[in-house]
Amino acid sequence: MIQFIAVYLCIVPAWPIALAVPVTPGTLTFLGNGYNILFGNPEGDLRTGSGDPGLLITRKIFDFSYDDKKMSLDGRYTVPDQVIMSSRESCRPSVTTAVFEGTKSYQDELKHYVKQLGNSGTTLSGYEFSKSEKYVVTSQSTNVRHHVFFDEVTTCNFGRARYVTELAFTDRFPLSRDFVASACALPTTFDLVEYMRFLDTWGTHIVSEMDIGTKTIKRSQTDYKTLVKFARTIAEHYSANGESISLDMASLRGRLRTEPALFDVLVETLTLGDATRAEPLSLELIGIGEVFDIDYWQLMDRYVSEGLCPAGGDENLNSKRANLVRAMEAYPGWHNAQKSLNPVVQTAITWPVGTYSLPMTNGMSGCPNSAFFWQTGRRFQDTQDLFASNDWSDPCHLMGPYARNNVQQNFCSKTDAVVSEGDTPEWDAGEYCIFKKGSCPSGFSEGWIKWDDQDALNGNTQSGVLPDGVYDHNTLIYYCCREDGDPITPILLPTQDPFFLFRKNDVCQAVQAMSLIEEWFKWDGEDNFVDFTRYYGGSHPYVDSRDDDHKIYYCYYY
């Protein structure tokens, strides 16, 4: 008697692989059964905790007989006349890895374990497994929550079995009685409802081959931000358009498969089979329309005599097979299935983490638009009045106002180190400076510049939020500078609005997708006959200086 044995897929801790797992003939009952690839999933059924929901264990299509007392190739097991089986007593565990970021790449991984033979995979391509609960959960995790997953798959293969389709004609292989009755009852003219019901009942495919053994999947996850940071670290497999950084997952996937440490959150461990019973590791399918070939209906006379089919039923096989092609094309829409896709793995280019200040531009917004509110401030400097000679470049996009004998510096300050989860982790390596506000961001060093403002009737004032400094009758402002990269290599910063950085050395830092103008402002300091004051120290912007007269270079990006 044929036993029907369910495949159980459970979430358990990892277990040691046994050296020997018996392959019982009962495992072979899955051969010749219907399989619904729309609702199937080799990772199991979340609702019931059982095996592949696409495997229709009560819908046998290819019937079995045991008249020939046929044995497996190693002589250990009795197998059906219609089956060839090879088995082994032990196996060496095999470990593979996979990375998927969306339903398309998840689907591609599942296809390694459920393969469609011949042309049967073209009609439903892109819809496979899409109505399974596990697929829906994965879609939410990848396409909505933007998780990327890493699988470590350990398999032990204990054998392989296949239905010998090439002998179906010569050896007059039988079909199951209930399938024959259903197939013969199908109308010869296309009826959408009838053919949809037939596919729901019998599946879209038939299991014709399978590997047998055990499988464990350890699944971990990470987020987009981690992978973008990794890609930028290795300087490969990404592109930036000024607003976002996008990963080329097709080229990066192979590298990520060797980087399990990036996926530091263990989500689940899935186990198929155990030390006492092997289960199907992978299935190979033929389309259900293939069974309407005359090769599989060599016992039609018997089916007619048993009242399962009308006389001449074999004459309608071709029309029913054509109808099934139409039915398969309509099947995803009938169940409102959505085609798989991979989202673009990308992160927005935002102002980096940390606290800092930038010079305010004379644009409409003054400060760049961002997800946070820039705190603004102003410092009015009363510079040398007698023979005043402040000067500036043309153009000069500083907010001002400025004149020959005074200047107002205006500031945009980011006072929250981390604004949102999507913040770019750090400033890029390069050669540039920003104003210091709090601690310098990672990778920067601190420095300062001091201005000797007008002594007599000094009119210095300030208001709002200012960079770190000393603001009295003179002005001292702190900076954060770095010179750990080539200024010709563009860094990534938001491009929606103009902004300033300071030139650190000989040239301005390039910024991805931004045009650049080098500008300058020269302060005329107090004219002192004898002056031993230090006017700058540490790591500071490049200064053309004659005593207390400072010419500082601004890099304007637009």
Coordinates of C-alpha atoms in Angstrom, one line a residue:
M1 CA 0.0 0.0 0.0
I2 CA 1.3 3.5 -0.8
Q3 CA 1.8 5.7 2.2
F4 CA 1.4 9.5 2.0
I5 CA 3.9 11.2 4.2
A6 CA 3.8 15.0 4.8
V7 CA 7.0 17.0 4.7
Y8 CA 7.4 18.9 8.0
L9 CA 9.4 22.1 8.0
C10 CA 10.0 23.6 11.4
I11 CA 11.9 26.4 13.1
V12 CA 14.4 24.8 15.5
P13 CA 18.0 25.4 16.7
A14 CA 20.7 24.1 14.4
W15 CA 21.4 20.4 14.7
P16 CA 24.3 18.1 13.8
I17 CA 24.0 16.3 10.5
A18 CA 23.8 12.6 10.9
L19 CA 26.1 10.4 8.9
A20 CA 23.4 8.1 7.7
V21 CA 19.7 8.8 7.1
P22 CA 17.5 6.0 5.7
V23 CA 15.6 6.8 2.5
T24 CA 12.3 5.0 2.8
P25 CA 10.1 4.1 -0.2
G26 CA 7.4 6.2 1.4
T27 CA 9.4 9.3 0.4
L28 CA 8.7 8.4 -3.2
T29 CA 5.0 9.0 -2.9
F30 CA 5.6 12.6 -3.9
L31 CA 6.7 11.5 -7.4
G32 CA 3.8 11.8 -9.9
N33 CA 1.8 14.1 -7.6
G34 CA 0.4 17.5 -8.7
Y35 CA 2.2 20.6 -7.7
N36 CA 0.8 24.2 -7.7
I37 CA 3.8 26.5 -8.3
L38 CA 1.7 29.6 -7.6
F39 CA 1.0 28.5 -4.1
G40 CA 4.0 26.4 -3.5
N41 CA 7.1 27.2 -1.5
P42 CA 9.9 24.7 -0.7
E43 CA 10.5 26.5 2.6
G44 CA 7.1 25.3 3.9
D45 CA 3.7 26.6 4.9
L46 CA 3.7 29.3 7.7
R47 CA 0.1 28.7 8.5
T48 CA 0.3 25.0 9.2
G49 CA 4.0 24.5 10.0
S50 CA 4.1 21.7 7.5
G51 CA 5.9 21.1 4.2
D52 CA 5.7 22.7 0.8
P53 CA 2.1 24.0 0.4
G54 CA 2.4 23.5 -3.4
L55 CA 2.9 19.8 -3.1
L56 CA -0.6 18.2 -3.5
I57 CA 0.0 15.0 -1.5
T58 CA -3.5 13.7 -2.1
R59 CA -3.5 14.4 -5.9
K60 CA -1.7 11.6 -7.5
I61 CA -1.5 12.0 -11.3
F62 CA 1.0 9.3 -12.3
D63 CA -0.1 6.0 -10.8
F64 CA 2.4 3.4 -9.6
S65 CA 2.5 -0.3 -9.9
Y66 CA 4.8 -2.9 -8.2
D67 CA 4.4 -5.8 -10.6
D68 CA 8.0 -6.1 -11.6
K69 CA 9.4 -6.1 -8.0
K70 CA 11.8 -3.4 -9.1
M71 CA 14.6 -2.4 -6.8
S72 CA 16.6 0.8 -6.3
L73 CA 19.9 0.9 -8.1
D74 CA 21.8 -0.2 -5.0
G75 CA 19.4 -3.0 -4.4
R76 CA 18.3 -1.7 -1.0
Y77 CA 14.7 -0.7 -1.6
T78 CA 11.7 -1.8 -3.6
V79 CA 10.6 1.0 -5.9
P80 CA 7.6 1.4 -8.3
D81 CA 7.9 0.0 -11.8
Q82 CA 7.7 3.6 -13.2
V83 CA 10.6 4.9 -11.0
I84 CA 14.4 4.8 -11.0
M85 CA 16.0 5.5 -7.7
S86 CA 19.6 5.7 -6.5
S87 CA 20.5 6.1 -2.8
R88 CA 23.5 6.3 -0.6
E89 CA 23.9 5.4 3.1
S90 CA 25.7 8.6 4.1
C91 CA 26.6 12.0 2.7
R92 CA 29.1 14.8 3.1
P93 CA 27.3 18.0 4.1
S94 CA 27.4 20.7 1.5
V95 CA 27.2 24.4 2.4
T96 CA 26.1 27.2 0.0
T97 CA 25.1 30.8 0.6
A98 CA 22.6 33.1 -1.0
V99 CA 21.6 36.8 -0.8
F100 CA 18.3 38.2 -1.7
E101 CA 16.9 41.7 -1.5
G102 CA 13.4 41.3 -3.0
T103 CA 10.8 38.9 -4.2
K104 CA 12.6 38.4 -7.6
S105 CA 15.9 37.3 -6.0
Y106 CA 14.1 35.3 -3.3
Q107 CA 12.1 33.6 -6.1
D108 CA 15.3 32.8 -8.0
E109 CA 16.7 31.1 -4.9
L110 CA 13.6 29.0 -4.5
K111 CA 13.9 28.0 -8.1
H112 CA 17.0 26.1 -7.2
Y113 CA 14.8 23.7 -5.3
V114 CA 11.8 23.6 -7.5
K115 CA 12.8 23.4 -11.2
Q116 CA 10.5 23.4 -14.2
L117 CA 11.6 21.2 -17.0
G118 CA 11.1 21.9 -20.7
N119 CA 8.9 24.9 -21.6
S120 CA 6.7 24.6 -18.5
G121 CA 8.4 27.5 -16.8
T122 CA 7.7 30.2 -19.4
T123 CA 4.0 30.8 -18.9
L124 CA 4.1 31.4 -15.1
S125 CA 7.6 33.0 -15.1
G126 CA 7.8 35.7 -12.5
Y127 CA 4.8 34.4 -10.6
E128 CA 6.2 31.3 -9.0
F129 CA 5.5 30.9 -5.3
S130 CA 3.9 34.4 -5.2
K131 CA 0.7 33.2 -3.4
S132 CA 2.5 31.4 -0.6
E133 CA 2.5 32.8 2.9
K134 CA 6.2 32.7 3.1
Y135 CA 6.6 34.7 -0.1
V136 CA 4.1 37.4 1.2
V137 CA 6.1 37.7 4.4
T138 CA 9.3 38.0 2.5
S139 CA 7.8 40.7 0.3
Q140 CA 6.9 42.8 3.3
S141 CA 10.4 42.3 4.8
T142 CA 12.3 43.2 1.6
N143 CA 10.1 45.5 -0.5
V144 CA 8.6 47.4 2.4
R145 CA 10.9 47.2 5.4
H146 CA 14.0 47.2 3.2
H147 CA 15.8 44.2 4.7
V148 CA 18.3 42.2 2.8
F149 CA 18.8 38.5 3.7
F150 CA 21.7 36.1 3.8
D151 CA 21.1 32.4 3.8
E152 CA 23.6 29.7 4.8
V153 CA 22.2 26.5 3.4
T154 CA 23.5 23.1 4.6
T155 CA 22.3 20.1 2.6
C156 CA 22.9 16.3 2.8
N157 CA 21.8 14.5 -0.4
F158 CA 21.0 10.8 0.2
G159 CA 19.6 10.0 -3.1
R160 CA 17.6 10.8 -6.2
A161 CA 14.5 9.4 -7.8
R162 CA 12.7 10.1 -11.0
Y163 CA 9.6 9.0 -12.9
V164 CA 10.8 7.4 -16.2
T165 CA 8.7 9.6 -18.5
E166 CA 10.5 8.2 -21.6
L167 CA 9.0 4.8 -21.0
A168 CA 5.4 6.0 -20.5
F169 CA 4.4 5.1 -24.1
T170 CA 6.2 1.8 -24.5
D171 CA 5.4 0.5 -21.0
R172 CA 1.8 1.9 -21.0
F173 CA 2.2 3.7 -17.7
P174 CA -1.0 4.2 -15.8
L175 CA -2.6 7.5 -14.7
S176 CA -4.6 7.7 -11.4
R177 CA -8.3 7.0 -11.8
D178 CA -9.4 10.2 -10.2
F179 CA -7.1 12.3 -12.4
V180 CA -8.4 10.5 -15.5
A181 CA -12.0 11.2 -14.5
S182 CA -11.3 14.9 -14.0
A183 CA -9.2 15.2 -17.2
C184 CA -11.8 13.5 -19.3
A185 CA -14.6 15.7 -17.9
L186 CA -12.8 18.9 -19.0
P187 CA -14.7 20.6 -21.9
T188 CA -13.0 20.6 -25.3
T189 CA -13.9 24.3 -25.7
F190 CA -12.2 26.7 -23.4
D191 CA -14.2 27.4 -20.2
L192 CA -12.2 29.7 -17.9
V193 CA -14.0 28.7 -14.7
E194 CA -13.7 25.0 -15.4
Y195 CA -10.0 25.2 -16.3
M196 CA -9.2 27.4 -13.3
R197 CA -11.0 24.8 -11.1
F198 CA -8.9 22.0 -12.7
L199 CA -5.6 23.8 -12.0
D200 CA -6.7 24.6 -8.4
T201 CA -7.4 20.9 -7.9
W202 CA -4.6 19.2 -9.7
G203 CA -1.9 21.9 -9.8
T204 CA 0.1 23.6 -12.5
H205 CA 2.8 20.9 -12.7
I206 CA 3.6 17.3 -11.9
V207 CA 6.6 16.1 -9.8
S208 CA 8.8 14.0 -12.1
E209 CA 12.1 14.0 -10.3
M210 CA 13.4 14.8 -6.8
D211 CA 16.5 14.7 -4.7
I212 CA 16.2 13.3 -1.2
G213 CA 18.0 14.3 2.0
T214 CA 18.1 17.0 4.7
K215 CA 18.4 20.7 4.6
T216 CA 19.0 23.5 7.1
I217 CA 18.7 27.2 6.3
K218 CA 20.2 29.8 8.7
R219 CA 18.7 33.1 7.6
S220 CA 20.1 36.5 8.7
Q221 CA 19.3 40.0 7.7
T222 CA 20.8 43.5 7.4
D223 CA 19.7 46.9 6.2
Y224 CA 20.3 49.1 3.2
K225 CA 22.5 51.5 5.1
T226 CA 25.0 48.7 6.1
L227 CA 25.3 47.5 2.5
V228 CA 25.7 51.0 1.1
K229 CA 28.5 51.7 3.6
F230 CA 30.2 48.4 2.7
A231 CA 30.0 49.1 -1.1
R232 CA 31.5 52.6 -0.6
T233 CA 34.2 51.1 1.6
I234 CA 35.3 48.7 -1.2
A235 CA 34.6 51.5 -3.8
E236 CA 32.7 49.1 -6.1
H237 CA 29.2 48.1 -7.2
Y238 CA 27.4 51.4 -6.5
S239 CA 26.4 54.6 -8.3
A240 CA 25.2 58.0 -7.0
N241 CA 23.1 60.6 -8.8
G242 CA 23.4 63.4 -6.2
E243 CA 20.2 62.5 -4.4
S244 CA 20.7 58.8 -3.6
I245 CA 23.3 56.0 -3.6
S246 CA 22.2 52.9 -5.4
L247 CA 23.8 49.4 -5.3
D248 CA 24.3 47.2 -8.3
M249 CA 23.1 44.1 -6.6
A250 CA 23.6 41.9 -9.7
S251 CA 27.3 42.5 -9.4
L252 CA 27.6 42.9 -5.7
R253 CA 25.6 39.8 -4.8
G254 CA 28.5 37.4 -5.3
R255 CA 30.7 39.5 -3.0
L256 CA 28.0 39.7 -0.3
R257 CA 27.7 35.9 -0.3
T258 CA 31.2 35.8 1.2
E259 CA 30.5 38.5 3.8
P260 CA 28.2 36.9 6.4
A261 CA 29.3 39.4 9.1
L262 CA 27.4 42.1 7.4
F263 CA 24.2 40.3 8.2
D264 CA 24.3 40.4 11.9
V265 CA 20.7 39.7 12.9
L266 CA 19.7 36.0 12.9
V267 CA 16.1 35.8 11.8
E268 CA 15.3 32.1 11.7
T269 CA 16.6 28.6 11.2
L270 CA 14.6 26.4 8.9
T271 CA 15.0 22.6 8.9
L272 CA 13.8 20.1 6.4
G273 CA 14.1 16.4 7.3
D274 CA 16.0 15.1 10.3
A275 CA 18.3 12.3 11.5
T276 CA 15.5 9.7 11.2
R277 CA 13.9 10.6 7.9
A278 CA 15.1 12.3 4.7
E279 CA 12.6 14.4 2.8
P280 CA 12.6 15.9 -0.7
L281 CA 15.4 18.4 -1.1
S282 CA 14.5 19.6 -4.5
L283 CA 11.8 18.9 -7.1
E284 CA 11.8 18.8 -10.8
L285 CA 8.5 19.4 -12.5
I286 CA 6.8 19.0 -15.9
G287 CA 3.8 21.2 -16.8
I288 CA 0.5 19.6 -16.3
G289 CA -0.3 20.1 -19.9
E290 CA 2.4 17.6 -20.8
V291 CA 0.3 14.7 -19.5
F292 CA -2.3 15.4 -22.2
D293 CA 0.2 13.9 -24.7
I294 CA -1.0 10.6 -26.2
D295 CA 2.1 8.9 -24.7
Y296 CA 0.5 9.0 -21.3
W297 CA -2.9 7.7 -22.4
Q298 CA -2.0 4.2 -23.7
L299 CA -4.6 2.7 -21.3
M300 CA -7.5 4.7 -22.7
D301 CA -9.4 1.6 -23.6
R302 CA -9.3 0.6 -19.9
Y303 CA -10.4 4.1 -18.8
V304 CA -13.3 3.9 -21.3
S305 CA -14.3 0.5 -20.1
E306 CA -14.2 1.6 -16.5
G307 CA -16.5 4.6 -17.3
L308 CA -13.8 7.2 -16.6
C309 CA -13.7 8.6 -20.1
P310 CA -16.1 8.6 -23.1
A311 CA -15.2 6.7 -26.2
G312 CA -12.9 8.6 -28.4
G313 CA -11.6 10.7 -25.5
D314 CA -8.1 10.5 -26.9
E315 CA -9.1 12.6 -29.8
N316 CA -9.7 15.6 -27.6
L317 CA -6.3 15.5 -25.9
N318 CA -4.7 18.2 -28.2
S319 CA -7.6 20.6 -27.7
K320 CA -7.5 20.2 -24.0
R321 CA -3.8 20.7 -23.9
A322 CA -4.1 23.9 -25.9
N323 CA -6.8 25.0 -23.5
L324 CA -4.5 24.4 -20.6
V325 CA -1.9 26.7 -22.1
R326 CA -4.5 29.4 -22.2
A327 CA -5.5 28.5 -18.6
M328 CA -2.0 28.8 -17.4
E329 CA -1.6 32.2 -18.9
A330 CA -4.8 33.4 -17.1
Y331 CA -4.0 31.6 -13.9
P332 CA -1.9 34.4 -12.1
G333 CA -4.6 37.0 -12.9
W334 CA -7.3 34.7 -11.7
H335 CA -5.6 34.7 -8.3
N336 CA -4.5 38.3 -8.4
A337 CA -0.9 37.3 -8.3
Q338 CA 1.7 40.0 -8.6
K339 CA 4.9 39.5 -10.6
S340 CA 8.1 39.4 -8.5
L341 CA 10.5 42.3 -8.5
N342 CA 13.6 43.5 -6.7
P343 CA 13.5 47.0 -5.2
V344 CA 16.4 49.3 -5.9
V345 CA 18.7 49.0 -2.8
Q346 CA 19.5 52.6 -2.2
T347 CA 19.8 55.2 0.5
A348 CA 19.2 58.9 0.2
I349 CA 22.2 61.2 0.3
T350 CA 21.6 63.2 3.5
W351 CA 23.8 65.6 5.5
P352 CA 26.2 63.4 7.4
V353 CA 25.9 62.6 11.1
G354 CA 27.6 64.9 13.6
T355 CA 27.2 68.5 14.6
Y356 CA 28.8 71.2 12.5
S357 CA 28.2 74.6 10.9
L358 CA 28.4 75.8 7.3
P359 CA 28.6 79.3 5.8
M360 CA 25.2 80.6 4.8
T361 CA 24.8 81.3 1.0
N362 CA 22.9 84.3 -0.5
G363 CA 20.5 81.9 -2.1
M364 CA 16.7 81.9 -1.5
S365 CA 16.9 79.4 1.4
G366 CA 20.3 80.5 2.8
C367 CA 20.7 77.1 4.4
P368 CA 20.3 73.8 2.3
N369 CA 16.9 72.2 2.5
S370 CA 17.1 69.0 4.7
A371 CA 15.1 66.7 6.9
F372 CA 16.1 68.8 9.9
F373 CA 16.0 72.5 10.8
W374 CA 19.3 74.3 10.5
Q375 CA 19.9 76.6 13.4
T376 CA 21.0 80.0 12.1
G377 CA 23.2 82.7 13.5
R378 CA 25.2 85.8 12.6
R379 CA 28.5 87.4 13.6
F380 CA 29.0 91.1 12.6
Q381 CA 32.7 92.0 12.5
D382 CA 33.7 95.6 12.7
T383 CA 37.0 95.4 10.7
Q384 CA 39.6 98.1 10.2
D385 CA 38.0 101.5 9.6
L386 CA 41.0 103.6 8.6
F387 CA 42.0 102.9 5.0
A388 CA 39.6 100.0 5.1
S389 CA 40.3 97.3 2.5
N390 CA 38.1 94.3 2.9
D391 CA 37.8 92.6 -0.5
W392 CA 36.0 89.7 -2.0
S393 CA 35.8 87.6 -5.2
D394 CA 33.4 88.2 -8.0
P395 CA 31.1 86.4 -7.8
C396 CA 30.8 86.0 -4.0
H397 CA 27.8 84.0 -2.8
L398 CA 28.2 84.7 0.9
M399 CA 25.1 86.0 2.5
G400 CA 26.6 89.2 3.9
P401 CA 26.2 92.1 4.1
Y402 CA 29.8 93.0 3.7
A403 CA 31.6 96.3 3.0
R404 CA 35.2 97.6 3.0
N405 CA 35.1 98.3 6.7
N406 CA 32.9 95.5 8.1
V407 CA 31.4 92.1 7.3
Q408 CA 28.7 89.9 8.6
Q409 CA 29.3 86.2 8.7
N410 CA 26.2 84.1 8.7
F411 CA 26.0 80.4 9.7
C412 CA 23.8 77.3 9.3
S413 CA 24.3 74.9 12.2
K414 CA 23.3 71.3 12.5
T415 CA 22.9 70.8 16.2
D416 CA 21.6 67.2 16.3
A417 CA 24.2 64.6 15.6
V418 CA 21.8 62.0 14.3
V419 CA 18.5 63.2 12.7
S420 CA 17.1 60.0 11.2
E421 CA 18.0 56.4 10.6
G422 CA 18.8 57.1 7.0
D423 CA 21.6 59.6 7.7
T424 CA 24.8 58.9 5.8
P425 CA 27.0 57.4 8.4
E426 CA 30.0 59.6 8.0
W427 CA 31.6 62.4 6.0
D428 CA 33.6 61.1 3.1
A429 CA 37.4 61.1 3.0
G430 CA 38.8 64.1 1.1
E431 CA 40.4 67.5 1.6
Y432 CA 38.1 70.2 3.0
C433 CA 36.9 72.0 6.1
I434 CA 33.7 72.9 7.9
F435 CA 32.9 75.0 11.0
K436 CA 33.2 73.2 14.3
K437 CA 30.0 72.9 16.4
G438 CA 30.5 70.6 19.3
S439 CA 32.9 67.7 18.6
C440 CA 34.4 67.3 15.2
P441 CA 32.8 64.5 13.1
S442 CA 34.8 61.3 12.7
G443 CA 37.8 61.8 10.4
F444 CA 38.2 65.5 11.1
S445 CA 40.8 67.4 13.1
E446 CA 40.3 70.7 14.9
G447 CA 41.9 74.0 14.2
W448 CA 41.1 77.7 14.6
I449 CA 41.5 81.2 13.0
K450 CA 41.5 84.5 14.9
W451 CA 40.6 87.9 13.5
D452 CA 41.9 91.1 15.0
D453 CA 38.9 93.3 14.6
Q454 CA 38.7 97.1 15.0
D455 CA 39.9 98.4 18.3
A456 CA 38.4 101.9 18.6
L457 CA 34.7 102.1 19.0
N458 CA 34.4 98.3 18.2
G459 CA 30.9 97.4 17.0
N460 CA 31.1 93.6 17.0
T461 CA 27.8 91.9 17.6
Q462 CA 26.4 88.4 17.3
S463 CA 23.0 86.6 17.6
G464 CA 21.5 83.1 17.1
V465 CA 23.5 79.9 17.0
L466 CA 27.2 80.3 16.1
P467 CA 30.1 77.8 15.5
D468 CA 32.4 77.2 18.4
G469 CA 34.5 80.2 19.0
V470 CA 35.3 83.3 21.1
Y471 CA 33.2 86.3 20.1
D472 CA 34.3 89.5 21.9
H473 CA 36.0 92.6 20.5
N474 CA 37.9 90.1 18.3
T475 CA 36.7 87.0 16.6
L476 CA 38.0 83.4 16.9
I477 CA 36.3 80.6 15.2
Y478 CA 37.1 76.8 15.4
Y479 CA 37.1 74.6 12.3
C480 CA 37.1 70.9 11.5
C481 CA 39.3 69.9 8.6
R482 CA 40.4 66.6 7.0
E483 CA 43.0 65.8 4.4
D484 CA 42.7 62.0 4.1
G485 CA 41.6 61.7 0.5
D486 CA 42.2 63.1 -3.0
P487 CA 40.2 66.3 -3.5
I488 CA 39.7 65.4 -7.1
T489 CA 37.7 62.3 -6.0
P490 CA 34.1 63.5 -5.5
I491 CA 32.5 63.1 -2.1
L492 CA 28.7 62.6 -1.7
L493 CA 26.6 65.4 -0.2
P494 CA 23.0 66.5 -0.9
T495 CA 22.7 68.4 -4.2
Q496 CA 19.3 70.0 -3.9
D497 CA 20.6 73.4 -2.8
P498 CA 23.8 75.4 -3.0
F499 CA 26.3 75.2 0.0
F500 CA 29.8 76.1 1.0
L501 CA 32.8 74.1 2.2
F502 CA 36.3 75.6 2.9
R503 CA 39.3 74.9 0.9
K504 CA 41.9 73.0 3.0
N505 CA 44.9 73.2 0.7
D506 CA 45.5 74.0 -2.9
V507 CA 42.2 73.1 -4.6
C508 CA 38.6 72.7 -3.6
Q509 CA 37.1 69.3 -2.9
A510 CA 35.0 67.9 -5.7
V511 CA 31.4 66.9 -4.8
Q512 CA 29.4 64.4 -6.9
A513 CA 26.9 65.9 -9.3
M514 CA 27.7 69.5 -8.2
S515 CA 29.3 72.4 -10.1
L516 CA 32.0 74.3 -8.2
I517 CA 33.1 78.0 -8.0
E518 CA 36.2 78.8 -5.9
E519 CA 35.5 82.1 -4.1
W520 CA 37.4 84.2 -1.4
F521 CA 37.0 86.9 1.1
K522 CA 39.8 89.0 2.5
W523 CA 39.5 90.6 6.0
D524 CA 41.4 93.8 6.7
G525 CA 42.5 93.4 10.3
E526 CA 43.4 96.1 12.8
D527 CA 46.6 98.0 11.8
N528 CA 49.0 97.3 14.6
F529 CA 52.6 98.6 14.5
V530 CA 53.9 95.7 16.5
D531 CA 51.9 92.4 16.5
F532 CA 53.0 89.1 18.0
T533 CA 49.6 87.5 18.0
R534 CA 49.1 84.0 16.7
Y535 CA 46.2 84.1 14.3
Y536 CA 45.7 80.4 13.5
G537 CA 46.5 77.0 14.7
G538 CA 45.7 73.3 14.4
S539 CA 44.0 72.1 11.2
H540 CA 42.3 75.0 9.6
P541 CA 41.3 76.2 6.1
Y542 CA 43.9 77.5 3.8
V543 CA 44.7 81.2 4.6
D544 CA 46.6 83.8 2.6
S545 CA 47.7 86.0 5.5
R546 CA 49.7 89.1 6.1
D547 CA 49.7 89.5 9.9
D548 CA 46.1 89.9 10.8
D549 CA 44.8 90.3 7.2
H550 CA 43.2 87.0 6.3
K551 CA 42.1 85.8 2.9
I552 CA 40.1 82.6 3.2
Y553 CA 39.0 80.5 0.2
Y554 CA 35.4 79.2 0.0
C555 CA 34.2 76.4 -2.2
Y556 CA 30.7 77.2 -3.5
Y557 CA 28.7 74.2 -4.8
Y558 CA 25.6 74.6 -6.9

